[in-house]
Amino acid sequence: MKILAINPGMISTKVGVFNDQEMVMQVCINHPFEELCLYPNVMDEYDYRKGKLLEELKKQNVSLDFDVIVGRGGLVKPIESGVYELNEKVMEDTKHPRLNHACNLGSLIALSMAQDIPGCRAFTVDPGVVDELADVARITGLPEIPQQTIWHALNQREIAKRYCREHGVKYEEQDLIVCHMGSGISYAMHHNGRAIACSDALSGDGPFSPSRAGTLPSVQLVKLCYSGKFTLDEMLRKINGHSGWTAHLGTNDGLEVEKRIEKGDEHAKLILDATIYNVARYLGSLAPVTNGHVNAVLITGALARSQYITDGLKERLSYLAPVFIYPGEDELAALANNAYRAMIGEEIIKEYK
């Protein structure tokens, strides 16, 4: 079975070709800043990114005879986890997403390409809007603002399942705290196979990250919004892209921050230590969700490559449960493997309505 997996990010598009579950080609197509600046918003990049993808496949001598094309899911309405066959309804909702993000282009490109290949099917898997919250987790202090979820559902669930395979346990029988740490940071309590409490990482919820503000004091935030210094769009970019490490240190590069610390930069050390402190504080807040029962804490994402960060988190979180580190992310494999299991009947193929 020949499978193409497509994972658009903010400045790149990752692509993988699989024979069954074996990756036979992987490439990261980088999109220069000056080229992306030609498009008013990320949804306008559709033709550009699809064209670059087709160019790369031709360059790699990959024939377009795929059985399945699976794209990273967009920020559509809240849905439960799983594998979804792409249809016109999900495409229409993807064209009018809840928030602009490059992930919205994954499904659009996947279905468009599949429609040009006889017999090819198009899927998406565990988009960032997966919502399996317990009812009590939806309630906030303002009825107008219920708790919502936008998180790294695809990678978190794949890492949770990997941990379970490695330890001979069933995902559906575990209580796992999982945290994805990249340019954005999301966390969730996975209880018996469902994420019953998790963050809205794209909307300013949880710890600050390399480029996002996280949760802020409400009154101070409201005053800043009405200060006259910023427009609505400027404030949205400020809290989601121009904040966190970017605002404090002028960079969102973890290696750069650690180099500064090695050279004696005390401010950089303070900000990185504060990141560890904040992540641990929010992860610890998940324990009461399962009455204190936690089988393991799993840390994943690009920042999990940093021993400074992971050692700090282990020190603060080991009292809860054993802490396991899964550096990086493997979202291409997660997309392809779920699509493969769906095609052979091991996963239910769901319909987006």
XYZ file of C-alpha atoms in Angstrom:
353
model
C 0.000 0.000 0.000
C 1.503 3.319 -1.094
C 0.741 6.206 1.237
C 1.598 9.909 1.040
C 1.582 11.890 4.315
C 1.502 15.696 4.284
C 2.215 17.864 7.343
C 2.257 21.646 6.718
C 3.916 23.819 9.371
C 4.251 27.562 9.600
C 7.491 27.802 7.560
C 7.788 24.320 6.046
C 5.843 21.366 4.675
C 6.980 17.900 5.773
C 6.259 15.055 3.371
C 6.629 11.300 3.739
C 6.080 8.405 1.322
C 5.308 5.005 2.888
C 5.037 1.443 1.640
C 2.589 0.048 4.170
C 4.138 1.299 7.445
C 7.705 1.689 6.167
C 8.812 5.222 5.334
C 10.729 5.124 2.042
C 11.087 8.858 1.476
C 10.993 11.873 3.755
C 11.644 15.511 2.961
C 11.088 18.868 4.614
C 10.225 21.586 2.091
C 11.311 24.895 3.591
C 9.363 28.015 2.633
C 11.527 31.165 2.741
C 10.100 34.051 4.735
C 10.221 36.389 1.723
C 8.085 33.967 -0.298
C 5.477 33.512 2.447
C 5.261 37.300 2.803
C 3.708 37.436 -0.677
C 0.485 35.952 0.746
C -1.889 37.976 2.978
C -2.671 34.965 5.194
C -1.776 31.309 5.411
C -4.892 30.102 3.552
C -3.687 31.999 0.473
C -0.600 29.773 0.398
C -2.580 26.757 -0.874
C -1.537 26.848 -4.557
C 2.045 27.785 -3.630
C 2.475 24.915 -1.164
C 0.752 22.346 -3.361
C 2.965 23.376 -6.268
C 6.121 23.049 -4.164
C 4.988 19.591 -3.007
C 4.373 18.359 -6.544
C 7.746 19.763 -7.635
C 9.484 17.891 -4.828
C 7.778 14.586 -5.622
C 8.819 14.949 -9.266
C 12.372 15.802 -8.203
C 12.448 12.645 -6.015
C 11.066 10.536 -8.907
C 7.978 9.610 -6.878
C 5.109 8.585 -9.141
C 1.619 9.784 -8.232
C 0.065 6.330 -7.892
C -0.873 6.513 -4.228
C -3.516 4.348 -2.605
C -4.004 6.835 0.237
C -3.084 10.466 0.838
C -3.363 11.613 4.449
C -3.037 15.243 5.471
C -2.650 16.950 8.815
C -6.086 18.098 9.918
C -7.281 21.678 10.061
C -8.901 23.761 12.777
C -12.490 22.823 12.015
C -15.277 22.216 14.517
C -14.557 20.097 17.611
C -14.582 16.352 16.853
C -13.602 13.134 18.609
C -10.267 11.475 17.906
C -9.758 9.039 15.065
C -9.312 8.629 11.308
C -11.649 10.666 9.104
C -12.262 10.285 5.383
C -12.073 13.699 3.789
C -15.298 14.916 2.201
C -16.802 18.150 0.917
C -18.170 19.069 4.354
C -14.764 18.984 6.055
C -13.269 20.855 3.096
C -15.857 23.624 3.362
C -15.258 23.981 7.094
C -11.491 23.958 6.554
C -11.791 26.889 4.166
C -13.419 28.834 7.016
C -11.363 27.650 10.017
C -11.663 28.688 13.658
C -8.121 30.088 13.503
C -5.539 30.566 10.764
C -2.712 28.029 10.874
C -0.749 26.154 8.223
C -2.292 22.857 9.385
C -5.504 23.933 7.627
C -3.784 23.325 4.280
C -3.014 19.644 4.935
C -6.507 18.322 4.310
C -7.121 20.663 1.377
C -4.001 19.506 -0.439
C -4.581 15.827 0.400
C -8.113 15.682 -1.006
C -7.230 17.745 -4.077
C -4.383 15.400 -4.978
C -6.368 12.237 -4.217
C -9.199 13.350 -6.504
C -6.770 13.323 -9.431
C -5.646 9.716 -8.763
C -8.080 6.879 -9.662
C -9.026 4.836 -6.597
C -7.008 6.955 -4.172
C -8.591 7.769 -0.790
C -7.958 10.837 1.355
C -7.878 10.878 5.159
C -6.999 13.071 8.075
C -6.123 11.888 11.587
C -6.512 13.455 15.049
C -6.598 17.134 14.062
C -5.755 19.778 16.645
C -9.457 20.321 17.409
C -10.016 16.853 18.896
C -12.357 17.501 21.831
C -13.111 14.753 24.345
C -13.310 16.971 27.417
C -15.276 15.893 30.439
C -18.301 18.171 30.941
C -16.850 19.701 34.119
C -13.701 20.646 32.202
C -15.678 22.922 29.866
C -16.871 25.304 32.563
C -14.986 28.568 33.167
C -15.819 31.659 35.212
C -17.458 33.295 32.176
C -20.338 31.450 30.482
C -19.478 33.301 27.268
C -16.012 31.700 27.216
C -16.200 27.914 27.704
C -12.972 25.905 27.711
C -12.059 24.761 24.211
C -9.220 22.628 22.879
C -6.608 23.265 20.220
C -3.624 21.042 20.915
C -1.060 18.657 19.453
C -3.548 15.786 19.430
C -1.837 13.828 16.646
C 1.601 13.623 18.246
C 0.333 13.330 21.824
C -1.876 10.349 21.037
C 0.845 8.655 18.961
C 3.369 9.042 21.814
C 0.843 7.779 24.375
C 0.173 4.699 22.241
C 3.913 4.155 21.729
C 4.489 4.242 25.485
C 1.725 1.669 25.958
C 3.160 -0.655 23.310
C 6.606 -0.417 24.891
C 5.251 -1.241 28.357
C 2.760 -3.920 27.361
C -0.295 -2.009 28.575
C -3.488 -0.839 26.898
C -3.911 2.842 26.072
C -7.579 2.457 26.970
C -6.646 1.452 30.528
C -4.056 4.125 31.389
C -3.960 7.563 33.012
C -1.196 9.446 31.182
C -0.150 13.079 31.390
C 1.319 14.001 27.995
C 3.034 17.281 27.109
C 4.138 18.366 23.630
C 6.832 21.044 23.792
C 7.657 22.904 20.595
C 7.164 26.500 19.476
C 3.818 25.991 21.200
C 3.229 23.839 24.278
C 0.134 21.717 24.875
C -0.711 19.218 27.587
C -3.492 16.723 28.297
C -4.668 14.027 30.695
C -5.277 10.871 28.657
C -7.747 8.808 30.689
C -8.767 5.415 29.343
C -8.005 6.400 25.745
C -9.577 9.870 25.784
C -8.083 13.302 26.500
C -10.596 14.400 29.120
C -8.682 17.553 30.120
C -6.322 19.503 27.878
C -5.170 22.961 26.895
C -6.159 25.400 24.167
C -2.541 25.990 23.193
C -3.216 28.194 20.159
C -5.480 30.594 22.032
C -3.279 31.515 24.989
C -3.847 28.723 27.492
C -1.273 27.070 29.737
C 2.468 27.768 30.096
C 4.240 30.304 27.924
C 6.366 28.801 25.172
C 9.096 29.878 22.745
C 6.610 31.970 20.750
C 3.303 32.047 22.686
C 2.217 33.951 25.770
C 0.210 31.227 27.501
C -2.229 32.141 30.267
C -1.978 35.793 31.341
C -3.543 37.827 34.191
C -6.941 38.747 32.754
C -7.227 42.325 34.038
C -3.762 43.312 32.838
C -4.429 41.720 29.445
C -7.740 43.563 29.047
C -6.094 46.869 29.966
C -3.348 46.276 27.388
C -5.968 45.514 24.726
C -7.722 48.836 25.440
C -4.530 50.870 25.845
C -4.724 52.143 22.288
C -1.220 50.846 21.571
C -2.310 47.807 19.547
C -4.972 46.839 17.014
C -6.879 43.562 17.351
C -4.652 41.825 14.788
C -1.519 43.161 16.482
C -2.644 41.839 19.862
C -3.454 38.429 18.409
C 0.000 38.243 16.808
C 1.558 39.497 20.035
C 0.177 36.710 22.213
C 0.522 34.000 19.560
C 3.835 34.342 17.774
C 5.589 37.387 19.235
C 5.581 36.431 22.909
C 7.213 33.882 25.209
C 10.937 33.510 24.577
C 10.589 35.709 21.499
C 9.469 38.660 23.628
C 11.874 38.036 26.520
C 14.981 36.969 24.609
C 14.456 37.895 20.953
C 14.654 34.261 19.834
C 12.541 31.103 19.900
C 15.539 28.821 19.293
C 16.214 26.501 22.221
C 19.824 25.833 21.187
C 20.502 29.570 21.082
C 19.027 30.028 24.555
C 21.184 27.254 26.017
C 24.310 28.676 24.356
C 23.584 32.003 26.037
C 23.236 30.252 29.384
C 26.572 28.475 28.880
C 28.154 31.897 28.300
C 26.781 33.161 31.616
C 23.580 34.915 30.499
C 21.591 34.962 33.750
C 18.473 36.434 32.137
C 18.313 33.604 29.588
C 18.686 31.117 32.447
C 15.855 32.789 34.360
C 13.501 32.573 31.352
C 14.340 28.912 30.677
C 13.963 28.027 34.346
C 10.618 29.860 34.356
C 9.528 27.798 31.346
C 10.328 24.569 33.195
C 8.558 25.860 36.313
C 5.429 26.843 34.370
C 5.225 23.603 32.387
C 5.598 21.535 35.582
C 2.966 23.649 37.357
C 0.384 23.100 34.625
C 1.153 19.396 34.240
C 0.835 18.937 37.989
C -2.585 20.590 37.840
C -3.846 17.608 35.812
C -3.403 15.090 38.640
C -6.713 15.908 40.367
C -8.557 15.116 37.118
C -8.029 11.399 37.860
C -8.037 11.771 41.647
C -4.249 11.666 41.718
C -3.872 8.437 39.734
C -1.164 8.886 37.093
C 0.615 5.947 35.424
C 3.253 8.061 33.678
C 4.209 11.541 32.514
C 5.328 11.695 28.867
C 7.321 14.649 27.485
C 7.631 15.008 23.702
C 8.278 17.619 21.009
C 11.391 19.437 19.826
C 12.206 20.895 23.256
C 12.307 17.372 24.696
C 15.727 17.110 23.031
C 17.068 19.503 25.666
C 18.508 17.653 28.661
C 18.445 20.913 30.637
C 14.666 21.109 30.168
C 13.906 17.410 30.644
C 16.106 17.111 33.738
C 14.314 20.112 35.225
C 10.898 18.615 34.502
C 11.886 15.240 35.941
C 13.039 16.935 39.128
C 9.704 18.711 39.548
C 7.342 15.966 38.326
C 8.795 12.600 39.383
C 6.747 12.712 42.591
C 3.624 12.263 40.442
C 4.719 9.267 38.366
C 7.688 8.037 36.302
C 8.649 10.597 33.632
C 9.491 9.360 30.115
C 11.078 11.462 27.379
C 10.210 11.108 23.676
C 12.288 13.738 21.844
C 10.982 15.336 18.657
C 7.778 14.444 16.917
C 6.861 11.816 14.349
C 3.643 13.184 12.929
C 4.274 11.878 9.410
C 4.472 8.313 10.717
C 1.444 8.943 12.928
C -0.574 10.088 9.907
C 0.556 7.217 7.680
C 0.300 4.461 10.302
C -3.230 5.446 11.263
C -4.244 5.596 7.597
C -2.717 2.156 7.006
C -4.511 0.651 10.012
C -7.772 2.177 8.773
C -7.325 0.676 5.320
C -6.773 -2.835 6.731
C -9.701 -2.540 9.137
C -7.833 -2.042 12.418
C -9.144 1.523 12.814
C -12.686 2.723 12.218
C -12.968 5.203 9.335
C -15.183 7.993 10.636
C -17.363 10.444 8.719
C -17.109 14.172 9.338
C -20.622 15.619 9.499
